mmCIF file with all atom_site columns, C-alpha atoms in Angstrom:
data_model
loop_
_atom_site.group_PDB
_atom_site.id
_atom_site.type_symbol
_atom_site.label_atom_id
_atom_site.label_alt_id
_atom_site.label_comp_id
_atom_site.label_asym_id
_atom_site.label_entity_id
_atom_site.label_seq_id
_atom_site.pdbx_PDB_ins_code
_atom_site.Cartn_x
_atom_site.Cartn_y
_atom_site.Cartn_z
_atom_site.occupancy
_atom_site.B_iso_or_equiv
_atom_site.pdbx_formal_charge
_atom_site.auth_seq_id
_atom_site.auth_comp_id
_atom_site.auth_asym_id
_atom_site.auth_atom_id
_atom_site.pdbx_PDB_model_num
ATOM 1   C CA . UNK M 1 1   ? 19.084 -11.462 14.614  1.00 74.00 ? 1   UNK M CA 1
ATOM 2   C CA . UNK M 1 2   ? 20.324 -11.341 11.481  1.00 84.00 ? 2   UNK M CA 1
ATOM 3   C CA . UNK M 1 3   ? 19.020 -10.275 7.846   1.00 87.00 ? 3   UNK M CA 1
ATOM 4   C CA . UNK M 1 4   ? 18.722 -14.161 6.964   1.00 89.00 ? 4   UNK M CA 1
ATOM 5   C CA . UNK M 1 5   ? 16.843 -15.389 10.183  1.00 92.00 ? 5   UNK M CA 1
ATOM 6   C CA . UNK M 1 6   ? 14.282 -12.365 9.709   1.00 94.00 ? 6   UNK M CA 1
ATOM 7   C CA . UNK M 1 7   ? 13.835 -12.842 5.934   1.00 94.00 ? 7   UNK M CA 1
ATOM 8   C CA . UNK M 1 8   ? 13.301 -16.722 6.719   1.00 94.00 ? 8   UNK M CA 1
ATOM 9   C CA . UNK M 1 9   ? 10.932 -16.102 9.448   1.00 95.00 ? 9   UNK M CA 1
ATOM 10  C CA . UNK M 1 10  ? 9.292  -13.542 7.307   1.00 96.00 ? 10  UNK M CA 1
ATOM 11  C CA . UNK M 1 11  ? 8.851  -16.293 4.498   1.00 95.00 ? 11  UNK M CA 1
ATOM 12  C CA . UNK M 1 12  ? 7.379  -18.343 6.838   1.00 94.00 ? 12  UNK M CA 1
ATOM 13  C CA . UNK M 1 13  ? 4.847  -15.486 8.191   1.00 96.00 ? 13  UNK M CA 1
ATOM 14  C CA . UNK M 1 14  ? 3.833  -14.486 4.789   1.00 95.00 ? 14  UNK M CA 1
ATOM 15  C CA . UNK M 1 15  ? 3.697  -17.940 3.459   1.00 93.00 ? 15  UNK M CA 1
ATOM 16  C CA . UNK M 1 16  ? 1.081  -18.667 6.344   1.00 92.00 ? 16  UNK M CA 1
ATOM 17  C CA . UNK M 1 17  ? -0.864 -15.786 5.926   1.00 92.00 ? 17  UNK M CA 1
ATOM 18  C CA . UNK M 1 18  ? -1.648 -16.191 2.398   1.00 89.00 ? 18  UNK M CA 1
ATOM 19  C CA . UNK M 1 19  ? -2.228 -19.721 2.456   1.00 82.00 ? 19  UNK M CA 1
ATOM 20  C CA . UNK M 1 20  ? -5.829 -19.021 3.154   1.00 78.00 ? 20  UNK M CA 1
ATOM 21  C CA . UNK M 1 21  ? -5.947 -16.935 -0.157  1.00 80.00 ? 21  UNK M CA 1
ATOM 22  C CA . UNK M 1 22  ? -4.102 -19.340 -2.273  1.00 79.00 ? 22  UNK M CA 1
ATOM 23  C CA . UNK M 1 23  ? -1.088 -17.528 -3.238  1.00 85.00 ? 23  UNK M CA 1
ATOM 24  C CA . UNK M 1 24  ? 1.757  -19.090 -0.289  1.00 89.00 ? 24  UNK M CA 1
ATOM 25  C CA . UNK M 1 25  ? 4.590  -18.774 -2.617  1.00 90.00 ? 25  UNK M CA 1
ATOM 26  C CA . UNK M 1 26  ? 3.843  -15.118 -3.413  1.00 91.00 ? 26  UNK M CA 1
ATOM 27  C CA . UNK M 1 27  ? 3.337  -14.565 0.259   1.00 93.00 ? 27  UNK M CA 1
ATOM 28  C CA . UNK M 1 28  ? 6.249  -16.391 1.258   1.00 94.00 ? 28  UNK M CA 1
ATOM 29  C CA . UNK M 1 29  ? 8.465  -13.853 -0.594  1.00 95.00 ? 29  UNK M CA 1
ATOM 30  C CA . UNK M 1 30  ? 6.448  -10.603 0.282   1.00 96.00 ? 30  UNK M CA 1
ATOM 31  C CA . UNK M 1 31  ? 6.648  -11.987 3.783   1.00 97.00 ? 31  UNK M CA 1
ATOM 32  C CA . UNK M 1 32  ? 10.588 -12.355 3.436   1.00 96.00 ? 32  UNK M CA 1
ATOM 33  C CA . UNK M 1 33  ? 10.931 -8.902  1.996   1.00 96.00 ? 33  UNK M CA 1
ATOM 34  C CA . UNK M 1 34  ? 8.544  -6.771  4.893   1.00 97.00 ? 34  UNK M CA 1
ATOM 35  C CA . UNK M 1 35  ? 10.720 -8.971  7.700   1.00 97.00 ? 35  UNK M CA 1
ATOM 36  C CA . UNK M 1 36  ? 13.903 -7.129  6.757   1.00 96.00 ? 36  UNK M CA 1
ATOM 37  C CA . UNK M 1 37  ? 12.140 -3.699  6.342   1.00 96.00 ? 37  UNK M CA 1
ATOM 38  C CA . UNK M 1 38  ? 12.300 -2.449  9.816   1.00 95.00 ? 38  UNK M CA 1
ATOM 39  C CA . UNK M 1 39  ? 16.222 -2.959  10.061  1.00 92.00 ? 39  UNK M CA 1
ATOM 40  C CA . UNK M 1 40  ? 16.175 -0.329  7.166   1.00 93.00 ? 40  UNK M CA 1
ATOM 41  C CA . UNK M 1 41  ? 17.513 2.102   10.095  1.00 91.00 ? 41  UNK M CA 1
ATOM 42  C CA . UNK M 1 42  ? 20.708 0.159   10.882  1.00 91.00 ? 42  UNK M CA 1
ATOM 43  C CA . UNK M 1 43  ? 23.501 0.616   8.223   1.00 90.00 ? 43  UNK M CA 1
ATOM 44  C CA . UNK M 1 44  ? 25.244 -2.844  8.809   1.00 88.00 ? 44  UNK M CA 1
ATOM 45  C CA . UNK M 1 45  ? 21.540 -4.615  8.114   1.00 89.00 ? 45  UNK M CA 1
ATOM 46  C CA . UNK M 1 46  ? 20.636 -6.680  4.940   1.00 87.00 ? 46  UNK M CA 1
ATOM 47  C CA . UNK M 1 47  ? 18.865 -3.190  3.451   1.00 87.00 ? 47  UNK M CA 1
ATOM 48  C CA . UNK M 1 48  ? 21.147 -0.662  5.072   1.00 85.00 ? 48  UNK M CA 1
ATOM 49  C CA . UNK M 1 49  ? 23.851 -1.699  3.129   1.00 90.00 ? 49  UNK M CA 1
ATOM 50  C CA . UNK M 1 50  ? 21.730 -1.314  -0.022  1.00 91.00 ? 50  UNK M CA 1
ATOM 51  C CA . UNK M 1 51  ? 20.108 1.839   0.841   1.00 91.00 ? 51  UNK M CA 1
ATOM 52  C CA . UNK M 1 52  ? 23.041 3.593   2.546   1.00 91.00 ? 52  UNK M CA 1
ATOM 53  C CA . UNK M 1 53  ? 22.193 6.718   2.421   1.00 90.00 ? 53  UNK M CA 1
ATOM 54  C CA . UNK M 1 54  ? 18.527 6.217   3.913   1.00 91.00 ? 54  UNK M CA 1
ATOM 55  C CA . UNK M 1 55  ? 20.035 3.874   6.371   1.00 90.00 ? 55  UNK M CA 1
ATOM 56  C CA . UNK M 1 56  ? 22.351 6.335   7.732   1.00 92.00 ? 56  UNK M CA 1
ATOM 57  C CA . UNK M 1 57  ? 19.849 9.073   7.757   1.00 91.00 ? 57  UNK M CA 1
ATOM 58  C CA . UNK M 1 58  ? 17.625 7.059   10.159  1.00 89.00 ? 58  UNK M CA 1
ATOM 59  C CA . UNK M 1 59  ? 19.848 5.681   12.372  1.00 89.00 ? 59  UNK M CA 1
ATOM 60  C CA . UNK M 1 60  ? 21.114 9.414   12.486  1.00 90.00 ? 60  UNK M CA 1
ATOM 61  C CA . UNK M 1 61  ? 17.928 10.911  13.053  1.00 91.00 ? 61  UNK M CA 1
ATOM 62  C CA . UNK M 1 62  ? 16.270 8.194   15.081  1.00 86.00 ? 62  UNK M CA 1
ATOM 63  C CA . UNK M 1 63  ? 18.352 5.477   15.796  1.00 82.00 ? 63  UNK M CA 1
ATOM 64  C CA . UNK M 1 64  ? 17.720 1.622   15.932  1.00 85.00 ? 64  UNK M CA 1
ATOM 65  C CA . UNK M 1 65  ? 14.924 -0.093  17.307  1.00 86.00 ? 65  UNK M CA 1
ATOM 66  C CA . UNK M 1 66  ? 13.052 3.149   17.514  1.00 88.00 ? 66  UNK M CA 1
ATOM 67  C CA . UNK M 1 67  ? 10.250 4.087   14.487  1.00 92.00 ? 67  UNK M CA 1
ATOM 68  C CA . UNK M 1 68  ? 10.827 1.144   12.653  1.00 92.00 ? 68  UNK M CA 1
ATOM 69  C CA . UNK M 1 69  ? 10.769 -1.353  14.981  1.00 92.00 ? 69  UNK M CA 1
ATOM 70  C CA . UNK M 1 70  ? 7.043  -0.290  15.955  1.00 95.00 ? 70  UNK M CA 1
ATOM 71  C CA . UNK M 1 71  ? 3.629  -1.902  15.367  1.00 95.00 ? 71  UNK M CA 1
ATOM 72  C CA . UNK M 1 72  ? 2.717  1.595   13.087  1.00 96.00 ? 72  UNK M CA 1
ATOM 73  C CA . UNK M 1 73  ? 5.477  1.084   10.962  1.00 96.00 ? 73  UNK M CA 1
ATOM 74  C CA . UNK M 1 74  ? 4.542  -2.569  10.176  1.00 97.00 ? 74  UNK M CA 1
ATOM 75  C CA . UNK M 1 75  ? 1.126  -1.198  9.126   1.00 98.00 ? 75  UNK M CA 1
ATOM 76  C CA . UNK M 1 76  ? 2.794  1.434   7.003   1.00 97.00 ? 76  UNK M CA 1
ATOM 77  C CA . UNK M 1 77  ? 4.499  -1.320  5.231   1.00 97.00 ? 77  UNK M CA 1
ATOM 78  C CA . UNK M 1 78  ? 1.265  -3.433  4.722   1.00 97.00 ? 78  UNK M CA 1
ATOM 79  C CA . UNK M 1 79  ? -0.716 -0.565  3.298   1.00 97.00 ? 79  UNK M CA 1
ATOM 80  C CA . UNK M 1 80  ? 2.585  0.157   0.976   1.00 97.00 ? 80  UNK M CA 1
ATOM 81  C CA . UNK M 1 81  ? 2.315  -3.406  -0.305  1.00 96.00 ? 81  UNK M CA 1
ATOM 82  C CA . UNK M 1 82  ? -1.444 -3.683  -0.508  1.00 95.00 ? 82  UNK M CA 1
ATOM 83  C CA . UNK M 1 83  ? -1.134 -0.197  -2.724  1.00 95.00 ? 83  UNK M CA 1
ATOM 84  C CA . UNK M 1 84  ? 1.629  -1.551  -4.892  1.00 94.00 ? 84  UNK M CA 1
ATOM 85  C CA . UNK M 1 85  ? -0.473 -4.834  -5.480  1.00 93.00 ? 85  UNK M CA 1
ATOM 86  C CA . UNK M 1 86  ? -3.491 -2.896  -5.867  1.00 92.00 ? 86  UNK M CA 1
ATOM 87  C CA . UNK M 1 87  ? -1.740 -0.912  -8.741  1.00 93.00 ? 87  UNK M CA 1
ATOM 88  C CA . UNK M 1 88  ? 0.400  -3.824  -10.590 1.00 91.00 ? 88  UNK M CA 1
ATOM 89  C CA . UNK M 1 89  ? -2.629 -6.044  -10.165 1.00 86.00 ? 89  UNK M CA 1
ATOM 90  C CA . UNK M 1 90  ? -3.158 -4.772  -14.126 1.00 83.00 ? 90  UNK M CA 1
ATOM 91  C CA . UNK M 1 91  ? 0.071  -5.980  -15.171 1.00 87.00 ? 91  UNK M CA 1
ATOM 92  C CA . UNK M 1 92  ? 0.088  -9.525  -12.800 1.00 81.00 ? 92  UNK M CA 1
ATOM 93  C CA . UNK M 1 93  ? -2.679 -11.287 -12.889 1.00 75.00 ? 93  UNK M CA 1
ATOM 94  C CA . UNK M 1 94  ? -2.265 -12.432 -8.870  1.00 76.00 ? 94  UNK M CA 1
ATOM 95  C CA . UNK M 1 95  ? -1.512 -9.203  -7.641  1.00 82.00 ? 95  UNK M CA 1
ATOM 96  C CA . UNK M 1 96  ? -3.586 -7.084  -5.731  1.00 86.00 ? 96  UNK M CA 1
ATOM 97  C CA . UNK M 1 97  ? -4.911 -5.714  -2.456  1.00 89.00 ? 97  UNK M CA 1
ATOM 98  C CA . UNK M 1 98  ? -4.180 -9.031  -0.636  1.00 91.00 ? 98  UNK M CA 1
ATOM 99  C CA . UNK M 1 99  ? -0.494 -8.257  -0.597  1.00 93.00 ? 99  UNK M CA 1
ATOM 100 C CA . UNK M 1 100 ? -1.005 -6.382  2.493   1.00 95.00 ? 100 UNK M CA 1
ATOM 101 C CA . UNK M 1 101 ? -1.472 -9.596  4.697   1.00 95.00 ? 101 UNK M CA 1
ATOM 102 C CA . UNK M 1 102 ? 1.789  -11.354 4.430   1.00 96.00 ? 102 UNK M CA 1
ATOM 103 C CA . UNK M 1 103 ? 3.228  -8.144  4.099   1.00 97.00 ? 103 UNK M CA 1
ATOM 104 C CA . UNK M 1 104 ? 2.192  -6.985  7.467   1.00 98.00 ? 104 UNK M CA 1
ATOM 105 C CA . UNK M 1 105 ? 2.501  -10.574 8.829   1.00 97.00 ? 105 UNK M CA 1
ATOM 106 C CA . UNK M 1 106 ? 6.314  -10.352 7.816   1.00 97.00 ? 106 UNK M CA 1
ATOM 107 C CA . UNK M 1 107 ? 6.881  -7.233  9.695   1.00 97.00 ? 107 UNK M CA 1
ATOM 108 C CA . UNK M 1 108 ? 5.367  -8.075  12.563  1.00 97.00 ? 108 UNK M CA 1
ATOM 109 C CA . UNK M 1 109 ? 7.584  -11.505 13.029  1.00 97.00 ? 109 UNK M CA 1
ATOM 110 C CA . UNK M 1 110 ? 11.069 -8.676  12.884  1.00 95.00 ? 110 UNK M CA 1
ATOM 111 C CA . UNK M 1 111 ? 8.971  -7.495  15.612  1.00 95.00 ? 111 UNK M CA 1
ATOM 112 C CA . UNK M 1 112 ? 8.622  -10.730 17.695  1.00 92.00 ? 112 UNK M CA 1
ATOM 113 C CA . UNK M 1 113 ? 11.744 -12.188 16.849  1.00 91.00 ? 113 UNK M CA 1
ATOM 114 C CA . UNK M 1 114 ? 13.576 -8.948  18.329  1.00 89.00 ? 114 UNK M CA 1
ATOM 115 C CA . UNK M 1 115 ? 11.725 -8.780  21.379  1.00 88.00 ? 115 UNK M CA 1
ATOM 116 C CA . UNK M 1 116 ? 13.288 -12.205 22.177  1.00 86.00 ? 116 UNK M CA 1
ATOM 117 C CA . UNK M 1 117 ? 15.939 -10.483 22.606  1.00 84.00 ? 117 UNK M CA 1
ATOM 118 C CA . UNK M 1 118 ? 17.904 -9.365  25.656  1.00 81.00 ? 118 UNK M CA 1
ATOM 119 C CA . UNK M 1 119 ? 17.572 -5.576  23.932  1.00 83.00 ? 119 UNK M CA 1
ATOM 120 C CA . UNK M 1 120 ? 13.871 -6.132  23.122  1.00 83.00 ? 120 UNK M CA 1
ATOM 121 C CA . UNK M 1 121 ? 12.061 -3.334  21.679  1.00 88.00 ? 121 UNK M CA 1
ATOM 122 C CA . UNK M 1 122 ? 9.427  -0.562  22.097  1.00 87.00 ? 122 UNK M CA 1
ATOM 123 C CA . UNK M 1 123 ? 6.588  -1.902  19.364  1.00 89.00 ? 123 UNK M CA 1
ATOM 124 C CA . UNK M 1 124 ? 3.700  0.550   20.566  1.00 91.00 ? 124 UNK M CA 1
ATOM 125 C CA . UNK M 1 125 ? 6.136  3.700   21.018  1.00 88.00 ? 125 UNK M CA 1
ATOM 126 C CA . UNK M 1 126 ? 4.761  6.692   21.693  1.00 86.00 ? 126 UNK M CA 1
ATOM 127 C CA . UNK M 1 127 ? 1.906  5.072   22.931  1.00 85.00 ? 127 UNK M CA 1
ATOM 128 C CA . UNK M 1 128 ? 1.679  4.266   27.094  1.00 82.00 ? 128 UNK M CA 1
ATOM 129 C CA . UNK M 1 129 ? 1.339  1.042   26.998  1.00 81.00 ? 129 UNK M CA 1
ATOM 130 C CA . UNK M 1 130 ? 1.383  -0.707  30.655  1.00 80.00 ? 130 UNK M CA 1
ATOM 131 C CA . UNK M 1 131 ? 3.318  -3.744  31.921  1.00 77.00 ? 131 UNK M CA 1
ATOM 132 C CA . UNK M 1 132 ? 5.456  -5.701  29.723  1.00 74.00 ? 132 UNK M CA 1
ATOM 133 C CA . UNK M 1 133 ? 3.767  -4.907  26.393  1.00 77.00 ? 133 UNK M CA 1
ATOM 134 C CA . UNK M 1 134 ? 5.401  -1.502  26.471  1.00 77.00 ? 134 UNK M CA 1
ATOM 135 C CA . UNK M 1 135 ? 9.165  -2.974  26.553  1.00 78.00 ? 135 UNK M CA 1
ATOM 136 C CA . UNK M 1 136 ? 8.910  -7.020  25.630  1.00 77.00 ? 136 UNK M CA 1
ATOM 137 C CA . UNK M 1 137 ? 12.302 -8.486  25.540  1.00 74.00 ? 137 UNK M CA 1
ATOM 138 C CA . UNK M 1 138 ? 13.941 -12.036 26.695  1.00 74.00 ? 138 UNK M CA 1
ATOM 139 C CA . UNK M 1 139 ? 17.108 -13.485 27.483  1.00 67.00 ? 139 UNK M CA 1
ATOM 140 C CA . UNK M 1 140 ? 18.221 -14.668 23.893  1.00 66.00 ? 140 UNK M CA 1
ATOM 141 C CA . UNK M 1 141 ? 21.701 -13.963 22.956  1.00 66.00 ? 141 UNK M CA 1
ATOM 142 C CA . UNK M 1 142 ? 21.865 -13.385 19.468  1.00 68.00 ? 142 UNK M CA 1
ATOM 143 C CA . UNK M 1 143 ? 24.261 -13.536 16.591  1.00 67.00 ? 143 UNK M CA 1
ATOM 144 C CA . UNK M 1 144 ? 26.230 -16.541 17.141  1.00 75.00 ? 144 UNK M CA 1
ATOM 145 C CA . UNK M 1 145 ? 26.535 -18.421 13.519  1.00 80.00 ? 145 UNK M CA 1
ATOM 146 C CA . UNK M 1 146 ? 25.258 -21.747 14.198  1.00 80.00 ? 146 UNK M CA 1
ATOM 147 C CA . UNK M 1 147 ? 22.345 -20.253 16.448  1.00 80.00 ? 147 UNK M CA 1
ATOM 148 C CA . UNK M 1 148 ? 21.418 -18.057 12.927  1.00 82.00 ? 148 UNK M CA 1
ATOM 149 C CA . UNK M 1 149 ? 21.874 -21.198 10.687  1.00 88.00 ? 149 UNK M CA 1
ATOM 150 C CA . UNK M 1 150 ? 19.562 -23.271 12.862  1.00 86.00 ? 150 UNK M CA 1
ATOM 151 C CA . UNK M 1 151 ? 17.001 -20.906 13.147  1.00 85.00 ? 151 UNK M CA 1
ATOM 152 C CA . UNK M 1 152 ? 17.251 -19.900 9.213   1.00 89.00 ? 152 UNK M CA 1
ATOM 153 C CA . UNK M 1 153 ? 16.849 -23.595 8.675   1.00 91.00 ? 153 UNK M CA 1
ATOM 154 C CA . UNK M 1 154 ? 13.913 -24.306 10.758  1.00 90.00 ? 154 UNK M CA 1
ATOM 155 C CA . UNK M 1 155 ? 12.355 -21.587 9.310   1.00 92.00 ? 155 UNK M CA 1
ATOM 156 C CA . UNK M 1 156 ? 13.079 -22.019 5.957   1.00 91.00 ? 156 UNK M CA 1
ATOM 157 C CA . UNK M 1 157 ? 11.546 -25.716 6.249   1.00 91.00 ? 157 UNK M CA 1
ATOM 158 C CA . UNK M 1 158 ? 8.488  -24.595 7.955   1.00 90.00 ? 158 UNK M CA 1
ATOM 159 C CA . UNK M 1 159 ? 7.953  -22.588 5.017   1.00 91.00 ? 159 UNK M CA 1
ATOM 160 C CA . UNK M 1 160 ? 8.373  -25.586 2.510   1.00 89.00 ? 160 UNK M CA 1
ATOM 161 C CA . UNK M 1 161 ? 6.103  -27.578 4.553   1.00 87.00 ? 161 UNK M CA 1
ATOM 162 C CA . UNK M 1 162 ? 3.449  -24.316 4.665   1.00 84.00 ? 162 UNK M CA 1
ATOM 163 C CA . UNK M 1 163 ? 3.916  -24.196 0.881   1.00 84.00 ? 163 UNK M CA 1
ATOM 164 C CA . UNK M 1 164 ? 3.447  -27.839 0.102   1.00 81.00 ? 164 UNK M CA 1
ATOM 165 C CA . UNK M 1 165 ? 0.457  -27.584 1.761   1.00 70.00 ? 165 UNK M CA 1
ATOM 166 C CA . UNK M 1 166 ? -1.099 -25.514 -1.031  1.00 66.00 ? 166 UNK M CA 1
ATOM 167 C CA . UNK M 1 167 ? 0.668  -27.580 -3.797  1.00 60.00 ? 167 UNK M CA 1
ATOM 168 C CA . UNK M 1 168 ? -1.395 -31.093 -2.745  1.00 57.00 ? 168 UNK M CA 1
ATOM 169 C CA . UNK M 1 169 ? -4.390 -28.768 -3.329  1.00 57.00 ? 169 UNK M CA 1
ATOM 170 C CA . UNK M 1 170 ? -3.014 -28.366 -6.779  1.00 52.00 ? 170 UNK M CA 1
ATOM 171 C CA . UNK M 1 171 ? -2.713 -24.774 -6.063  1.00 50.00 ? 171 UNK M CA 1
ATOM 172 C CA . UNK M 1 172 ? 0.897  -23.762 -6.935  1.00 48.00 ? 172 UNK M CA 1
ATOM 173 C CA . UNK M 1 173 ? 1.291  -20.047 -6.652  1.00 48.00 ? 173 UNK M CA 1
#
């Protein structure tokens, strides 16, 4: 999957996760950012190109789709966003611990999308997990421009619908 597809899926996941709290727009932004974080271990990714030193170091030390593609990393991302939201809540009135929820949803959306590819991932490493959960993968071959464009558009359309549900209730952000 490309970074755009991950970002769009993360926006949807973040918007849905924070819909209950009444903050789907903020949730979409947080989910989108959290969804591209697992690819920090790949120098060619959106984040990898911008944070090249960190990306090259991670790829050399652990490789791609290892530590950063686990449930544990997703939980770490959520904890960092929750802490950041709590820390800036004095400055931004809509910030708070709740930032962790759309961040977790966004990071997990990345794992789910990568699990649908032929390569798959090992989301619970280093724990021994029996069966297909140990290394989920599917048959999708990713990377064609039309496939990525279609998925991105679908995720963005669904995100707009999720955000629009709150607009009808009079909640803007």
